[in-house]
Short mmCIF file of C-alpha atoms and ligand atoms in Angstrom, two decimals:
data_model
loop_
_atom_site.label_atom_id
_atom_site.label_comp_id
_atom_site.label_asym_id
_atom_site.label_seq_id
_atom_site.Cartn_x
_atom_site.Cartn_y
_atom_site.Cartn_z
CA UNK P 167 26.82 -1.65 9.44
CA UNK P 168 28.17 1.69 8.06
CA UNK P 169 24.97 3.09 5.47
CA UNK P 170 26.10 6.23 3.16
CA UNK P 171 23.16 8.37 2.55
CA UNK P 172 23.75 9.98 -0.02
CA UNK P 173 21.44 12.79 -0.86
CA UNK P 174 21.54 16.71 -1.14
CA UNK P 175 17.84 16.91 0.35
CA UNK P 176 18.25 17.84 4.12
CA UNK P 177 15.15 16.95 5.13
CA UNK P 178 15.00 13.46 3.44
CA UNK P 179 18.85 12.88 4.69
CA UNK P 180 17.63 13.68 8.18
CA UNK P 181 14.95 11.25 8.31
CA UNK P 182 17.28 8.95 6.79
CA UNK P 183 19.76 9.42 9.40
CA UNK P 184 17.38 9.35 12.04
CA UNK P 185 15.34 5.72 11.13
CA UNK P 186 19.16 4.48 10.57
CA UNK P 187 20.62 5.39 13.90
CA UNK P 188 17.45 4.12 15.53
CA UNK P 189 18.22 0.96 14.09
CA UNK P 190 21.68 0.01 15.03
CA UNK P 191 23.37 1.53 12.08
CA UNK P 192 25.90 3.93 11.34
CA UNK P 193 24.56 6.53 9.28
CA UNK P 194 26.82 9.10 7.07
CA UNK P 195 25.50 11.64 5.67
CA UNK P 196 27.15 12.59 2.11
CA UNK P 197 25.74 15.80 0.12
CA UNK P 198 27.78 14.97 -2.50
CA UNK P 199 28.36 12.17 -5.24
CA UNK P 200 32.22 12.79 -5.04
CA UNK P 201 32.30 11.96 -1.94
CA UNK P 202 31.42 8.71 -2.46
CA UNK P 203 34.51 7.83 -4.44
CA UNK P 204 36.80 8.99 -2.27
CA UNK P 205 35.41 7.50 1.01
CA UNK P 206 33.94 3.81 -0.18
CA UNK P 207 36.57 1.80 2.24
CA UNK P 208 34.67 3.25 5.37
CA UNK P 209 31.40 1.96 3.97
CA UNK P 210 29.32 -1.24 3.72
CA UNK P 211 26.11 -0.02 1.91
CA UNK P 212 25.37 3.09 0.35
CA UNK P 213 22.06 4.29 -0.46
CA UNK P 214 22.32 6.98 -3.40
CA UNK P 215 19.72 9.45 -4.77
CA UNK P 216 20.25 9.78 -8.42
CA UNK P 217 19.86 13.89 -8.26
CA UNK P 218 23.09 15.54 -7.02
CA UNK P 219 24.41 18.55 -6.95
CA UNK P 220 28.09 17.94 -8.42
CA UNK P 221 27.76 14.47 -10.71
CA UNK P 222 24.42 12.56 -11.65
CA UNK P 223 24.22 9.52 -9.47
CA UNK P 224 24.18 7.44 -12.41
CA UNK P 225 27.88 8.65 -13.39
CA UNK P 226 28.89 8.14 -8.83
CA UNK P 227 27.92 4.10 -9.83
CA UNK P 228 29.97 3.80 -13.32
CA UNK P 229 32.65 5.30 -11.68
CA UNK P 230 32.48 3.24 -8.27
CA UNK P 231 31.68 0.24 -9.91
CA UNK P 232 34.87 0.51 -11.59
CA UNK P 233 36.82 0.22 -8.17
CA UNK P 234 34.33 -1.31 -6.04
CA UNK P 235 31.72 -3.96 -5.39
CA UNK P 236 30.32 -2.03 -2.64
CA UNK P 237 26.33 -2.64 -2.37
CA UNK P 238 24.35 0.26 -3.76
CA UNK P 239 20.40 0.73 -3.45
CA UNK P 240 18.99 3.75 -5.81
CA UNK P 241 16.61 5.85 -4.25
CA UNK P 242 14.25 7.39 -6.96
CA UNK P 243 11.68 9.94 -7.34
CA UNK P 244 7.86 8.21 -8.39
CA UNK P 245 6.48 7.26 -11.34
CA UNK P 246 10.10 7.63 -12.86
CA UNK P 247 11.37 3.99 -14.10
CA UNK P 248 14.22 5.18 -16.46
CA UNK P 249 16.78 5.90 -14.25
CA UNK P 250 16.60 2.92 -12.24
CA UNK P 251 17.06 1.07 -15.09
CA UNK P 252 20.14 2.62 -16.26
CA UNK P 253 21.24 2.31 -12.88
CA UNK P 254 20.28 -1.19 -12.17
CA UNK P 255 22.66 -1.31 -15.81
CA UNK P 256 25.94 0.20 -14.31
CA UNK P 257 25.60 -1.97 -11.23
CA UNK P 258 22.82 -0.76 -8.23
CA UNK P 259 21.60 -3.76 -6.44
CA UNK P 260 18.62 -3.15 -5.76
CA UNK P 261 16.20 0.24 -5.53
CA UNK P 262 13.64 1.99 -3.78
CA UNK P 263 10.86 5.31 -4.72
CA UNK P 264 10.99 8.17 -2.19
CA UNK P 265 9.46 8.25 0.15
CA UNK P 266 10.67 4.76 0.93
CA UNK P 267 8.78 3.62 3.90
CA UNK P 268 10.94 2.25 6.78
CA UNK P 269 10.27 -0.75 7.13
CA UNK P 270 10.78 -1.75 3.39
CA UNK P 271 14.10 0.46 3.70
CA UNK P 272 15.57 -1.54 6.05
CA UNK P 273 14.77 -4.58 4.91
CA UNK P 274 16.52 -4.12 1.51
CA UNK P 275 19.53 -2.88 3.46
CA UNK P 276 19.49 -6.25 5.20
CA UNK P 277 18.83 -8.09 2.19
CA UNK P 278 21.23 -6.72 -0.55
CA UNK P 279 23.72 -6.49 2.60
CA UNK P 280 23.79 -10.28 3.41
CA UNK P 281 23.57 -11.13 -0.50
CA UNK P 282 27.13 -8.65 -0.75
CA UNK P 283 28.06 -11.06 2.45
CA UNK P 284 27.52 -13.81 0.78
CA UNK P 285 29.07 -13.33 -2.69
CA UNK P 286 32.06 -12.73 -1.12
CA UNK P 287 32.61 -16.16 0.61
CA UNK P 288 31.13 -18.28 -2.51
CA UNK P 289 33.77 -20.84 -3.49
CA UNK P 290 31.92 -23.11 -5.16
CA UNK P 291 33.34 -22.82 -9.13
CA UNK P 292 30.75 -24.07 -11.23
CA UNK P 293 29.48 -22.99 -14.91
CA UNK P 294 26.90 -23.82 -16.90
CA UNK P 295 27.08 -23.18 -20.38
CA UNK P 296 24.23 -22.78 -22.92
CA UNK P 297 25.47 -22.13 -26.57
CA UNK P 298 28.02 -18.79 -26.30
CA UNK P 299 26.24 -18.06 -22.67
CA UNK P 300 28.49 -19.22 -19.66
CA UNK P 301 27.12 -18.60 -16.17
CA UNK P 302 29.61 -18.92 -13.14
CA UNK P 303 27.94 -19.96 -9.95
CA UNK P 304 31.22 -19.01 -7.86
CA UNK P 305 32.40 -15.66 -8.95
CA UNK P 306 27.86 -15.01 -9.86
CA UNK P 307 28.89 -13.64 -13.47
CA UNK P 308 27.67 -14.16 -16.58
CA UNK P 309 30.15 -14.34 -20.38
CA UNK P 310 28.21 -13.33 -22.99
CA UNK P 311 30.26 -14.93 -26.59
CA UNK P 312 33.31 -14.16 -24.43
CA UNK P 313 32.55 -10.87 -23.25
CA UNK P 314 32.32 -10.77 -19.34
CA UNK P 315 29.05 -9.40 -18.30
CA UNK P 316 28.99 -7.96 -14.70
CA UNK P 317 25.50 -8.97 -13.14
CA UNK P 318 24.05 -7.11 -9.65
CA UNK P 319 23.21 -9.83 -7.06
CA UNK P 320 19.20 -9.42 -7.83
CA UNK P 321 20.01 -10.17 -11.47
CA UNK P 322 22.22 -13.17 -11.05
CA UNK P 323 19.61 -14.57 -8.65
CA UNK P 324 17.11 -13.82 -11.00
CA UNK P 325 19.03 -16.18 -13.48
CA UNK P 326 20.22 -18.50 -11.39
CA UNK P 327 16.33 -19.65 -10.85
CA UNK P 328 14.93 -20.71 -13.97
CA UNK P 329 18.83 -21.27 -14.81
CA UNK P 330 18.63 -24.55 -11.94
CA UNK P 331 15.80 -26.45 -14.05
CA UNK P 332 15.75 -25.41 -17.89
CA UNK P 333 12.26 -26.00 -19.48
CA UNK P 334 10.71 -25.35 -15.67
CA UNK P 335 8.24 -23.19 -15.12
CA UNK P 336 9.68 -20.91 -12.44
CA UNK P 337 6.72 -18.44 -10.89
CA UNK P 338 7.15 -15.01 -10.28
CA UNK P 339 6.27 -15.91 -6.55
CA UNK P 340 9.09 -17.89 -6.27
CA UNK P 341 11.44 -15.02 -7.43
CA UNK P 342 10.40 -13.29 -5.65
CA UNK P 343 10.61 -14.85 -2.20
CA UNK P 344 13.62 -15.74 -3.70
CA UNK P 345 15.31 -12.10 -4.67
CA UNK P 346 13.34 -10.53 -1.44
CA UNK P 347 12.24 -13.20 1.01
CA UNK P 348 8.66 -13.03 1.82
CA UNK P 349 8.74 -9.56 3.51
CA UNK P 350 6.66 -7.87 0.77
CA UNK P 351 3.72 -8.21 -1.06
CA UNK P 352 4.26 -5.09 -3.45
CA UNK P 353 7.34 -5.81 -5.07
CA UNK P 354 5.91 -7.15 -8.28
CA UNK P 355 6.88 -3.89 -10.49
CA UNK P 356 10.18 -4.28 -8.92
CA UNK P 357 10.86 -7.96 -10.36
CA UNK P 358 9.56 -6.90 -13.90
CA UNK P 359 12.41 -4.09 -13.43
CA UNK P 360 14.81 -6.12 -12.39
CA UNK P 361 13.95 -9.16 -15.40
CA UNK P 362 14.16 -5.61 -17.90
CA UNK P 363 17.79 -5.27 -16.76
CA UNK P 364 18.63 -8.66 -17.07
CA UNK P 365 17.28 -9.13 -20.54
CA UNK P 366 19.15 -6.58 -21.53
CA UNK P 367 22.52 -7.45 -20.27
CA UNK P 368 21.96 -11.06 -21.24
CA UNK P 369 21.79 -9.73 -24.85
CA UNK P 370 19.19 -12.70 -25.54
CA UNK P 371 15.92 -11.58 -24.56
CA UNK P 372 14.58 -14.52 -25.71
CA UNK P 373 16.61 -17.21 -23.29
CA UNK P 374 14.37 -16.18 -20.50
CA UNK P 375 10.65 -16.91 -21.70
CA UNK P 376 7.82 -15.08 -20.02
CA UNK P 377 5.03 -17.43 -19.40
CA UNK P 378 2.28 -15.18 -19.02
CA UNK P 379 0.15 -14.66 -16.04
CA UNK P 380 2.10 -17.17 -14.05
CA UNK P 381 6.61 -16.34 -14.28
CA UNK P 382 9.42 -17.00 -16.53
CA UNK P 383 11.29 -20.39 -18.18
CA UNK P 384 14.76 -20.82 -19.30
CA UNK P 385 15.07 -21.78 -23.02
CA UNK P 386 18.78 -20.92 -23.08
CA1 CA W 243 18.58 15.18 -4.96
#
């Protein structure tokens, strides 16, 4: 697994480099956000820090998402939500707040890295259509009244759920195991972050009702 860190702080790219490389990976280091977009093809996963010295992360994703489906986790400063959101919008998978411990690190590499595995070899072709809302099970993307909506893998998962059983109750224990497997107990915030970004791609906040206290329901 080639990882791109991708981060203008030395000492944070170190350690980076370091827990990578003492896990079986191959880490590259890359100081810059062009960098990115000239050298994706070498990579499998990149994790990208939003603050860079020649182009804001957020503009490195709309521009690589424009060529590439490569898997991209956002690292973030704390206590600083915005910016993941807009780039959970232009097409991160998944994110993490500095200083991301290691354990939790890797296992979102492993986890947004098998989901990239995985939507690559779907062949199944099967929609399901609710009003002007057509979700595709094969190609995991979402048409909005006819407009193509590009969802990240968390967010189609995070459909897909309550999508399976309309009316059901789906809890937010479930999604979680089911976005994350059972590796984490803190990842609550993260689900409520990922549900904001869906929302607001689905255009229909109200299709996915939250049932409060307990998860979510599909009203379509
Ligand atoms: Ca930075």
């Amino acid at each position: 697994m080639r990882v791109a860190v991708v981060e203008d702080d030395e000492g944070v790219a170190d350690a980076l480099v370091d827990a990578l490389t003492a896990n079986w990976m191959t880490a590259v280091h890359l100081r810059r956000g062009q960098e990115v977009l000239v050298r994706h093809h070498e990579l499998d996963i990149v994790l990208l820090d939003l603050g860079l010295p020649d182009l804001d992360g957020i503009e490195v994703l709309r521009r690589l998402r424009q060529v590439s489906v490569l898997p991209v986790l956002v690292l973030t400063a704390r206590d600083d939500e915005r910016p993941v959101v807009r780039g959970l919008h232009n097409g991160a998978d998944d994110y993490l707040v500095k200083p991301a411990r290691m354990s939790e690190l890797l296992a979102r590499i492993d986890t947004v890295g098998r989901r990239a595995a995985l939507q690559g070899s779907t062949a199944q072709a099967t929609t399901r259509t609710f009003g002007d809302l057509v979700i595709d099970v094969g190609s995991r993307s979402l048409t909005v009244a006819g407009d193509r909506v590009r969802l990240t893998t968390m967010e189609f998962d995070l459909l897909a759920a309550p999508v399976e059983n309309p009316g059901a109750a789906v809890s937010r224990q479930q999604l979680m195991d089911r976005l994350w497997g059972d590796a984490f107990v803190a990842v609550s915030r993260s689900l409520d972050v990922h549900m904001a970004a869906l929302r607001s791609k689905l255009g229909r906040p109200g299709s996915i009702e939250t049932i409060r206290g307990f998860g979510y329901r599909w009203i379509g």
